[in-house]
Amino acid sequence: MIKNILLGLLNYFPMTGYDMKQMIDESTAHFWHAHHSQIYTSLREMEKDGWVVSQFIKNEGQPDRRVYTITPEGQKILKEWLAKPMTGLPPIKDEFIVRVFFSAHRDKEEILSELFIQRQLHQQHLAEYGQLDMHIRQKIQIDHRGLLQDARFWKATLDMGKRYEQAYLDWISELIEMVES
Amino acid sequence: MIKNILLGLLNYFPMTGYDMKQMIDESTAHFWHAHHSQIYTSLREMEKDGWVVSQFIKNEGQPDRRVYTITPEGQKILKEWLAKPMTGLPPIKDEFIVRVFFSAHRDKEEILSELFIQRQLHQQHLAEYGQLDMHIRQKIQIDHRGLLQDARFWKATLDMGKRYEQAYLDWISELIEMVES
DNA sequence: TATAACATGTAAGCTGTTACATGATTAC
DNA sequence: GTAATCATGTAACAGCTTACATGTTATA
């Protein structure tokens, strides 16, 4: 999966693993995240498989950069992945909900403090999404006007992020009421 | 994580790996799922660590069953896990949203058909949740009256499941409109 | 008579996380 | 001077998935 994301990003324009890590953190992190270690090792494997090529750029003064470029083979893999529709629901793994499921015999104050923390985190996250919106728009208008079509879909995923956070927030607020009573 | 879930279930009453697989499928599957292979191997490790004990029951005619029981050590581990609150947001990994993110250059009909499939799946799922509600209630009233307190929290997680499905559904419907225009 | 449900396991492999490791530049 | 940002990597391990493997009983 992470390899598809890396191919998708490189299909926009050539960049380094570091750049991709940043883009993932800024844009896809609310539905898919990755550590830099996984990104670097995946890119190496992808190069071995001929999906990407890299050139090592030695910068005087600045740190060296390995810039990756997608190959026609890589574009084929990306297209094939997108052409094969998902037939099932994406699986969910949410530790917090598991904790709630087993919370019946916990200390009331203990549960509440955890619920307050989570509610605050979701509130923060939701607030950040509003700013991200602008951020993406600015970036593509300055850097890559060809990505305006893509931006509509990026915005759509951000919209899902907002809906998700709002639903979570509402739920936690109701849960707090339930536990308090 | 799966081990905490297994401890949580065994804390209700002793049961087999098969039973736990069924309970996970029926109750926690919308926020945590597991394959039987993982359940059986995890239980073996947990027994080696002294968190559970098992007795192998040979049934004439019927298949043999290995019934697991939680130990005081296992209960301690469970309590410790619940007592340590989560300080961050649970990470999300949703392949479908990744696909939407990279869908700008896909064939319009291809995207739409995938969106229709997903919408239908979420609708189905949402409908199933309504029935699950009853299911849980009946089960505990018949089998284990001591679990009525727990049922409040189980219901809460089901409520989150419904909110999630509804939010997803609304989002996909809007996305379909966006793509169609 | 064939399929679903009951019931338990092993093994190989893939994915992903955490920790270890290094070194330069820039901003405060 | 010290913390943050830039920049790239390796290694060990944990967690999870997929496939292989077997056998019984109840139901349609």
JSON list of C-alpha atoms in Angstrom, two decimals, chain B:
[
{"chain": "B", "resi": 1, "resn": "MET", "atom": "CA", "xyz": [-3.36, -5.20, 21.06]},
{"chain": "B", "resi": 2, "resn": "ILE", "atom": "CA", "xyz": [-5.17, -8.41, 20.09]},
{"chain": "B", "resi": 3, "resn": "LYS", "atom": "CA", "xyz": [-3.95, -9.88, 23.37]},
{"chain": "B", "resi": 4, "resn": "ASN", "atom": "CA", "xyz": [-5.71, -7.15, 25.34]},
{"chain": "B", "resi": 5, "resn": "ILE", "atom": "CA", "xyz": [-8.92, -7.92, 23.50]},
{"chain": "B", "resi": 6, "resn": "LEU", "atom": "CA", "xyz": [-8.59, -11.63, 24.24]},
{"chain": "B", "resi": 7, "resn": "LEU", "atom": "CA", "xyz": [-7.94, -10.86, 27.92]},
{"chain": "B", "resi": 8, "resn": "GLY", "atom": "CA", "xyz": [-10.94, -8.56, 27.96]},
{"chain": "B", "resi": 9, "resn": "LEU", "atom": "CA", "xyz": [-13.19, -11.26, 26.55]},
{"chain": "B", "resi": 10, "resn": "LEU", "atom": "CA", "xyz": [-11.85, -13.98, 28.86]},
{"chain": "B", "resi": 11, "resn": "ASN", "atom": "CA", "xyz": [-12.47, -11.65, 31.76]},
{"chain": "B", "resi": 12, "resn": "TYR", "atom": "CA", "xyz": [-16.20, -12.08, 31.08]},
{"chain": "B", "resi": 13, "resn": "PHE", "atom": "CA", "xyz": [-16.07, -15.89, 31.23]},
{"chain": "B", "resi": 14, "resn": "PRO", "atom": "CA", "xyz": [-13.86, -18.80, 30.04]},
{"chain": "B", "resi": 15, "resn": "MET", "atom": "CA", "xyz": [-14.15, -19.70, 26.38]},
{"chain": "B", "resi": 16, "resn": "THR", "atom": "CA", "xyz": [-12.35, -21.18, 23.39]},
{"chain": "B", "resi": 17, "resn": "GLY", "atom": "CA", "xyz": [-10.42, -19.44, 20.63]},
{"chain": "B", "resi": 18, "resn": "TYR", "atom": "CA", "xyz": [-13.26, -20.25, 18.31]},
{"chain": "B", "resi": 19, "resn": "ASP", "atom": "CA", "xyz": [-15.74, -18.54, 20.64]},
{"chain": "B", "resi": 20, "resn": "MET", "atom": "CA", "xyz": [-13.52, -15.47, 20.81]},
{"chain": "B", "resi": 21, "resn": "LYS", "atom": "CA", "xyz": [-13.25, -15.32, 17.04]},
{"chain": "B", "resi": 22, "resn": "GLN", "atom": "CA", "xyz": [-17.03, -15.33, 16.85]},
{"chain": "B", "resi": 23, "resn": "MET", "atom": "CA", "xyz": [-17.43, -12.67, 19.52]},
{"chain": "B", "resi": 24, "resn": "ILE", "atom": "CA", "xyz": [-14.89, -10.45, 17.77]},
{"chain": "B", "resi": 25, "resn": "ASP", "atom": "CA", "xyz": [-16.71, -10.88, 14.47]},
{"chain": "B", "resi": 26, "resn": "GLU", "atom": "CA", "xyz": [-20.05, -10.07, 16.04]},
{"chain": "B", "resi": 27, "resn": "SER", "atom": "CA", "xyz": [-19.11, -7.22, 18.32]},
{"chain": "B", "resi": 28, "resn": "THR", "atom": "CA", "xyz": [-15.72, -5.58, 17.87]},
{"chain": "B", "resi": 29, "resn": "ALA", "atom": "CA", "xyz": [-15.26, -6.24, 14.15]},
{"chain": "B", "resi": 30, "resn": "HIS", "atom": "CA", "xyz": [-16.29, -2.69, 13.23]},
{"chain": "B", "resi": 31, "resn": "PHE", "atom": "CA", "xyz": [-13.31, -1.29, 15.12]},
{"chain": "B", "resi": 32, "resn": "TRP", "atom": "CA", "xyz": [-10.97, -4.27, 15.49]},
{"chain": "B", "resi": 33, "resn": "HIS", "atom": "CA", "xyz": [-10.82, -7.54, 13.58]},
{"chain": "B", "resi": 34, "resn": "ALA", "atom": "CA", "xyz": [-8.61, -10.63, 13.79]},
{"chain": "B", "resi": 35, "resn": "HIS", "atom": "CA", "xyz": [-8.06, -13.86, 11.89]},
{"chain": "B", "resi": 36, "resn": "HIS", "atom": "CA", "xyz": [-8.41, -17.15, 13.70]},
{"chain": "B", "resi": 37, "resn": "SER", "atom": "CA", "xyz": [-4.73, -17.93, 13.06]},
{"chain": "B", "resi": 38, "resn": "GLN", "atom": "CA", "xyz": [-3.69, -14.87, 15.01]},
{"chain": "B", "resi": 39, "resn": "ILE", "atom": "CA", "xyz": [-6.09, -15.65, 17.84]},
{"chain": "B", "resi": 40, "resn": "TYR", "atom": "CA", "xyz": [-4.87, -19.22, 18.29]},
{"chain": "B", "resi": 41, "resn": "THR", "atom": "CA", "xyz": [-1.19, -18.31, 18.20]},
{"chain": "B", "resi": 42, "resn": "SER", "atom": "CA", "xyz": [-1.69, -15.36, 20.55]},
{"chain": "B", "resi": 43, "resn": "LEU", "atom": "CA", "xyz": [-3.52, -17.56, 23.07]},
{"chain": "B", "resi": 44, "resn": "ARG", "atom": "CA", "xyz": [-0.62, -20.02, 23.02]},
{"chain": "B", "resi": 45, "resn": "GLU", "atom": "CA", "xyz": [1.83, -17.24, 23.77]},
{"chain": "B", "resi": 46, "resn": "MET", "atom": "CA", "xyz": [-0.40, -15.87, 26.50]},
{"chain": "B", "resi": 47, "resn": "GLU", "atom": "CA", "xyz": [-0.53, -19.28, 28.14]},
{"chain": "B", "resi": 48, "resn": "LYS", "atom": "CA", "xyz": [3.26, -19.53, 28.00]},
{"chain": "B", "resi": 49, "resn": "ASP", "atom": "CA", "xyz": [3.40, -16.12, 29.72]},
{"chain": "B", "resi": 50, "resn": "GLY", "atom": "CA", "xyz": [0.94, -17.20, 32.40]},
{"chain": "B", "resi": 51, "resn": "TRP", "atom": "CA", "xyz": [-1.85, -14.78, 31.45]},
{"chain": "B", "resi": 52, "resn": "VAL", "atom": "CA", "xyz": [-4.29, -17.61, 30.73]},
{"chain": "B", "resi": 53, "resn": "VAL", "atom": "CA", "xyz": [-4.58, -21.35, 31.33]},
{"chain": "B", "resi": 54, "resn": "SER", "atom": "CA", "xyz": [-6.27, -23.84, 29.05]},
{"chain": "B", "resi": 55, "resn": "GLN", "atom": "CA", "xyz": [-7.87, -27.21, 29.41]},
{"chain": "B", "resi": 56, "resn": "PHE", "atom": "CA", "xyz": [-8.34, -29.48, 26.46]},
{"chain": "B", "resi": 57, "resn": "ILE", "atom": "CA", "xyz": [-11.78, -31.04, 26.45]},
{"chain": "B", "resi": 58, "resn": "LYS", "atom": "CA", "xyz": [-12.24, -34.22, 24.46]},
{"chain": "B", "resi": 59, "resn": "ASN", "atom": "CA", "xyz": [-15.83, -34.49, 23.35]},
{"chain": "B", "resi": 60, "resn": "GLU", "atom": "CA", "xyz": [-17.11, -37.83, 22.11]},
{"chain": "B", "resi": 61, "resn": "GLY", "atom": "CA", "xyz": [-18.76, -37.22, 18.80]},
{"chain": "B", "resi": 62, "resn": "GLN", "atom": "CA", "xyz": [-18.19, -33.45, 18.88]},
{"chain": "B", "resi": 63, "resn": "PRO", "atom": "CA", "xyz": [-14.95, -31.65, 17.98]},
{"chain": "B", "resi": 64, "resn": "ASP", "atom": "CA", "xyz": [-12.39, -31.18, 20.75]},
{"chain": "B", "resi": 65, "resn": "ARG", "atom": "CA", "xyz": [-12.30, -27.75, 22.40]},
{"chain": "B", "resi": 66, "resn": "ARG", "atom": "CA", "xyz": [-9.51, -25.91, 24.19]},
{"chain": "B", "resi": 67, "resn": "VAL", "atom": "CA", "xyz": [-11.14, -23.73, 26.82]},
{"chain": "B", "resi": 68, "resn": "TYR", "atom": "CA", "xyz": [-9.10, -20.79, 28.08]},
{"chain": "B", "resi": 69, "resn": "THR", "atom": "CA", "xyz": [-9.44, -19.14, 31.49]},
{"chain": "B", "resi": 70, "resn": "ILE", "atom": "CA", "xyz": [-7.86, -15.86, 32.53]},
{"chain": "B", "resi": 71, "resn": "THR", "atom": "CA", "xyz": [-5.38, -15.97, 35.45]},
{"chain": "B", "resi": 72, "resn": "PRO", "atom": "CA", "xyz": [-4.83, -13.28, 38.14]},
{"chain": "B", "resi": 73, "resn": "GLU", "atom": "CA", "xyz": [-1.67, -12.34, 36.22]},
{"chain": "B", "resi": 74, "resn": "GLY", "atom": "CA", "xyz": [-3.78, -11.92, 33.07]},
{"chain": "B", "resi": 75, "resn": "GLN", "atom": "CA", "xyz": [-6.25, -9.75, 34.94]},
{"chain": "B", "resi": 76, "resn": "LYS", "atom": "CA", "xyz": [-3.38, -7.61, 36.15]},
{"chain": "B", "resi": 77, "resn": "ILE", "atom": "CA", "xyz": [-2.13, -7.10, 32.58]},
{"chain": "B", "resi": 78, "resn": "LEU", "atom": "CA", "xyz": [-5.65, -6.17, 31.47]},
{"chain": "B", "resi": 79, "resn": "LYS", "atom": "CA", "xyz": [-6.06, -3.67, 34.29]},
{"chain": "B", "resi": 80, "resn": "GLU", "atom": "CA", "xyz": [-2.67, -2.10, 33.58]},
{"chain": "B", "resi": 81, "resn": "TRP", "atom": "CA", "xyz": [-3.53, -1.63, 29.93]},
{"chain": "B", "resi": 82, "resn": "LEU", "atom": "CA", "xyz": [-6.82, 0.07, 30.79]},
{"chain": "B", "resi": 83, "resn": "ALA", "atom": "CA", "xyz": [-5.21, 2.20, 33.51]},
{"chain": "B", "resi": 84, "resn": "LYS", "atom": "CA", "xyz": [-2.68, 3.70, 31.08]},
{"chain": "B", "resi": 85, "resn": "PRO", "atom": "CA", "xyz": [-4.69, 6.27, 29.11]},
{"chain": "B", "resi": 86, "resn": "MET", "atom": "CA", "xyz": [-4.09, 6.92, 25.42]},
{"chain": "B", "resi": 87, "resn": "THR", "atom": "CA", "xyz": [-2.39, 10.26, 24.96]},
{"chain": "B", "resi": 88, "resn": "GLY", "atom": "CA", "xyz": [-2.61, 10.48, 21.18]},
{"chain": "B", "resi": 89, "resn": "LEU", "atom": "CA", "xyz": [-5.22, 9.95, 18.50]},
{"chain": "B", "resi": 90, "resn": "PRO", "atom": "CA", "xyz": [-5.62, 6.41, 17.20]},
{"chain": "B", "resi": 91, "resn": "PRO", "atom": "CA", "xyz": [-3.89, 6.16, 13.81]},
{"chain": "B", "resi": 92, "resn": "ILE", "atom": "CA", "xyz": [-6.10, 5.62, 10.76]},
{"chain": "B", "resi": 93, "resn": "LYS", "atom": "CA", "xyz": [-5.34, 3.56, 7.67]},
{"chain": "B", "resi": 94, "resn": "ASP", "atom": "CA", "xyz": [-8.03, 3.70, 5.03]},
{"chain": "B", "resi": 95, "resn": "GLU", "atom": "CA", "xyz": [-7.12, 2.46, 1.58]},
{"chain": "B", "resi": 96, "resn": "PHE", "atom": "CA", "xyz": [-10.33, 3.73, 0.03]},
{"chain": "B", "resi": 97, "resn": "ILE", "atom": "CA", "xyz": [-9.58, 7.34, 0.94]},
{"chain": "B", "resi": 98, "resn": "VAL", "atom": "CA", "xyz": [-6.07, 6.89, -0.45]},
{"chain": "B", "resi": 99, "resn": "ARG", "atom": "CA", "xyz": [-7.63, 5.77, -3.71]},
{"chain": "B", "resi": 100, "resn": "VAL", "atom": "CA", "xyz": [-9.87, 8.84, -3.80]},
{"chain": "B", "resi": 101, "resn": "PHE", "atom": "CA", "xyz": [-6.86, 11.04, -3.14]},
{"chain": "B", "resi": 102, "resn": "PHE", "atom": "CA", "xyz": [-5.19, 9.76, -6.30]},
{"chain": "B", "resi": 103, "resn": "SER", "atom": "CA", "xyz": [-8.32, 9.51, -8.44]},
{"chain": "B", "resi": 104, "resn": "ALA", "atom": "CA", "xyz": [-8.08, 12.77, -10.41]},
{"chain": "B", "resi": 105, "resn": "HIS", "atom": "CA", "xyz": [-6.93, 11.15, -13.64]},
{"chain": "B", "resi": 106, "resn": "ARG", "atom": "CA", "xyz": [-9.08, 8.06, -13.53]},
{"chain": "B", "resi": 107, "resn": "ASP", "atom": "CA", "xyz": [-11.92, 7.32, -15.92]},
{"chain": "B", "resi": 108, "resn": "LYS", "atom": "CA", "xyz": [-15.10, 8.98, -14.64]},
{"chain": "B", "resi": 109, "resn": "GLU", "atom": "CA", "xyz": [-17.27, 5.86, -14.98]},
{"chain": "B", "resi": 110, "resn": "GLU", "atom": "CA", "xyz": [-14.61, 3.77, -13.28]},
{"chain": "B", "resi": 111, "resn": "ILE", "atom": "CA", "xyz": [-14.58, 6.03, -10.21]},
{"chain": "B", "resi": 112, "resn": "LEU", "atom": "CA", "xyz": [-18.35, 6.22, -10.08]},
{"chain": "B", "resi": 113, "resn": "SER", "atom": "CA", "xyz": [-18.83, 2.47, -10.15]},
{"chain": "B", "resi": 114, "resn": "GLU", "atom": "CA", "xyz": [-16.38, 2.12, -7.28]},
{"chain": "B", "resi": 115, "resn": "LEU", "atom": "CA", "xyz": [-18.16, 4.85, -5.32]},
{"chain": "B", "resi": 116, "resn": "PHE", "atom": "CA", "xyz": [-21.51, 3.13, -5.87]},
{"chain": "B", "resi": 117, "resn": "ILE", "atom": "CA", "xyz": [-20.12, -0.16, -4.56]},
{"chain": "B", "resi": 118, "resn": "GLN", "atom": "CA", "xyz": [-18.70, 1.52, -1.47]},
{"chain": "B", "resi": 119, "resn": "ARG", "atom": "CA", "xyz": [-21.90, 3.42, -0.82]},
{"chain": "B", "resi": 120, "resn": "GLN", "atom": "CA", "xyz": [-23.90, 0.25, -0.97]},
{"chain": "B", "resi": 121, "resn": "LEU", "atom": "CA", "xyz": [-21.50, -1.55, 1.38]},
{"chain": "B", "resi": 122, "resn": "HIS", "atom": "CA", "xyz": [-21.76, 1.22, 3.95]},
{"chain": "B", "resi": 123, "resn": "GLN", "atom": "CA", "xyz": [-25.54, 1.22, 3.67]},
{"chain": "B", "resi": 124, "resn": "GLN", "atom": "CA", "xyz": [-25.61, -2.53, 4.27]},
{"chain": "B", "resi": 125, "resn": "HIS", "atom": "CA", "xyz": [-23.25, -2.22, 7.20]},
{"chain": "B", "resi": 126, "resn": "LEU", "atom": "CA", "xyz": [-25.36, 0.51, 8.77]},
{"chain": "B", "resi": 127, "resn": "ALA", "atom": "CA", "xyz": [-28.47, -1.62, 8.42]},
{"chain": "B", "resi": 128, "resn": "GLU", "atom": "CA", "xyz": [-26.72, -4.56, 10.07]},
{"chain": "B", "resi": 129, "resn": "TYR", "atom": "CA", "xyz": [-25.77, -2.44, 13.08]},
{"chain": "B", "resi": 130, "resn": "GLY", "atom": "CA", "xyz": [-29.43, -1.86, 13.89]},
{"chain": "B", "resi": 131, "resn": "GLN", "atom": "CA", "xyz": [-29.94, -5.59, 14.24]},
{"chain": "B", "resi": 132, "resn": "LEU", "atom": "CA", "xyz": [-26.72, -6.18, 16.17]},
{"chain": "B", "resi": 133, "resn": "ASP", "atom": "CA", "xyz": [-28.12, -3.99, 18.90]},
{"chain": "B", "resi": 134, "resn": "MET", "atom": "CA", "xyz": [-30.88, -6.47, 19.70]},
{"chain": "B", "resi": 135, "resn": "HIS", "atom": "CA", "xyz": [-28.54, -9.36, 19.27]},
{"chain": "B", "resi": 136, "resn": "ILE", "atom": "CA", "xyz": [-26.19, -8.23, 22.04]},
{"chain": "B", "resi": 137, "resn": "ARG", "atom": "CA", "xyz": [-29.06, -7.43, 24.39]},
{"chain": "B", "resi": 138, "resn": "GLN", "atom": "CA", "xyz": [-30.66, -10.82, 23.94]},
{"chain": "B", "resi": 139, "resn": "LYS", "atom": "CA", "xyz": [-27.42, -12.67, 24.37]},
{"chain": "B", "resi": 140, "resn": "ILE", "atom": "CA", "xyz": [-26.46, -11.15, 27.69]},
{"chain": "B", "resi": 141, "resn": "GLN", "atom": "CA", "xyz": [-29.95, -11.33, 29.13]},
{"chain": "B", "resi": 142, "resn": "ILE", "atom": "CA", "xyz": [-30.04, -15.02, 28.43]},
{"chain": "B", "resi": 143, "resn": "ASP", "atom": "CA", "xyz": [-26.44, -15.98, 29.17]},
{"chain": "B", "resi": 144, "resn": "HIS", "atom": "CA", "xyz": [-24.83, -13.57, 31.61]},
{"chain": "B", "resi": 145, "resn": "ARG", "atom": "CA", "xyz": [-26.85, -11.06, 33.56]},
{"chain": "B", "resi": 146, "resn": "GLY", "atom": "CA", "xyz": [-23.67, -9.85, 35.23]},
{"chain": "B", "resi": 147, "resn": "LEU", "atom": "CA", "xyz": [-22.65, -8.20, 31.97]},
{"chain": "B", "resi": 148, "resn": "LEU", "atom": "CA", "xyz": [-25.43, -5.64, 31.88]},
{"chain": "B", "resi": 149, "resn": "GLN", "atom": "CA", "xyz": [-23.03, -2.89, 32.98]},
{"chain": "B", "resi": 150, "resn": "ASP", "atom": "CA", "xyz": [-20.67, -3.85, 30.19]},
{"chain": "B", "resi": 151, "resn": "ALA", "atom": "CA", "xyz": [-23.50, -3.73, 27.68]},
{"chain": "B", "resi": 152, "resn": "ARG", "atom": "CA", "xyz": [-23.77, 0.03, 28.08]},
{"chain": "B", "resi": 153, "resn": "PHE", "atom": "CA", "xyz": [-20.24, 0.46, 26.79]},
{"chain": "B", "resi": 154, "resn": "TRP", "atom": "CA", "xyz": [-20.67, -2.13, 24.05]},
{"chain": "B", "resi": 155, "resn": "LYS", "atom": "CA", "xyz": [-23.68, -0.17, 22.88]},
{"chain": "B", "resi": 156, "resn": "ALA", "atom": "CA", "xyz": [-21.61, 3.00, 22.91]},
{"chain": "B", "resi": 157, "resn": "THR", "atom": "CA", "xyz": [-19.06, 1.50, 20.54]},
{"chain": "B", "resi": 158, "resn": "LEU", "atom": "CA", "xyz": [-21.88, 0.35, 18.29]},
{"chain": "B", "resi": 159, "resn": "ASP", "atom": "CA", "xyz": [-23.15, 3.92, 18.34]},
{"chain": "B", "resi": 160, "resn": "MET", "atom": "CA", "xyz": [-19.75, 5.12, 17.12]},
{"chain": "B", "resi": 161, "resn": "GLY", "atom": "CA", "xyz": [-19.94, 2.52, 14.38]},
{"chain": "B", "resi": 162, "resn": "LYS", "atom": "CA", "xyz": [-23.25, 3.95, 13.24]},
{"chain": "B", "resi": 163, "resn": "ARG", "atom": "CA", "xyz": [-21.97, 7.52, 13.31]},
{"chain": "B", "resi": 164, "resn": "TYR", "atom": "CA", "xyz": [-18.93, 6.47, 11.33]},
{"chain": "B", "resi": 165, "resn": "GLU", "atom": "CA", "xyz": [-20.96, 4.67, 8.69]},
{"chain": "B", "resi": 166, "resn": "GLN", "atom": "CA", "xyz": [-23.39, 7.56, 8.41]},
{"chain": "B", "resi": 167, "resn": "ALA", "atom": "CA", "xyz": [-20.56, 10.08, 8.00]},
{"chain": "B", "resi": 168, "resn": "TYR", "atom": "CA", "xyz": [-18.92, 7.87, 5.38]},
{"chain": "B", "resi": 169, "resn": "LEU", "atom": "CA", "xyz": [-22.22, 7.45, 3.57]},
{"chain": "B", "resi": 170, "resn": "ASP", "atom": "CA", "xyz": [-22.90, 11.18, 3.45]},
{"chain": "B", "resi": 171, "resn": "TRP", "atom": "CA", "xyz": [-19.40, 11.83, 2.21]},
{"chain": "B", "resi": 172, "resn": "ILE", "atom": "CA", "xyz": [-19.61, 9.28, -0.61]},
{"chain": "B", "resi": 173, "resn": "SER", "atom": "CA", "xyz": [-22.96, 10.67, -1.71]},
{"chain": "B", "resi": 174, "resn": "GLU", "atom": "CA", "xyz": [-21.47, 14.13, -1.97]},
{"chain": "B", "resi": 175, "resn": "LEU", "atom": "CA", "xyz": [-18.43, 12.75, -3.78]},
{"chain": "B", "resi": 176, "resn": "ILE", "atom": "CA", "xyz": [-20.68, 11.06, -6.33]},
{"chain": "B", "resi": 177, "resn": "GLU", "atom": "CA", "xyz": [-22.35, 14.41, -7.00]},
{"chain": "B", "resi": 178, "resn": "MET", "atom": "CA", "xyz": [-18.97, 16.07, -7.38]},
{"chain": "B", "resi": 179, "resn": "VAL", "atom": "CA", "xyz": [-17.69, 13.47, -9.83]},
{"chain": "B", "resi": 180, "resn": "GLU", "atom": "CA", "xyz": [-20.92, 13.45, -11.84]},
{"chain": "B", "resi": 181, "resn": "SER", "atom": "CA", "xyz": [-20.87, 17.21, -12.38]}
]
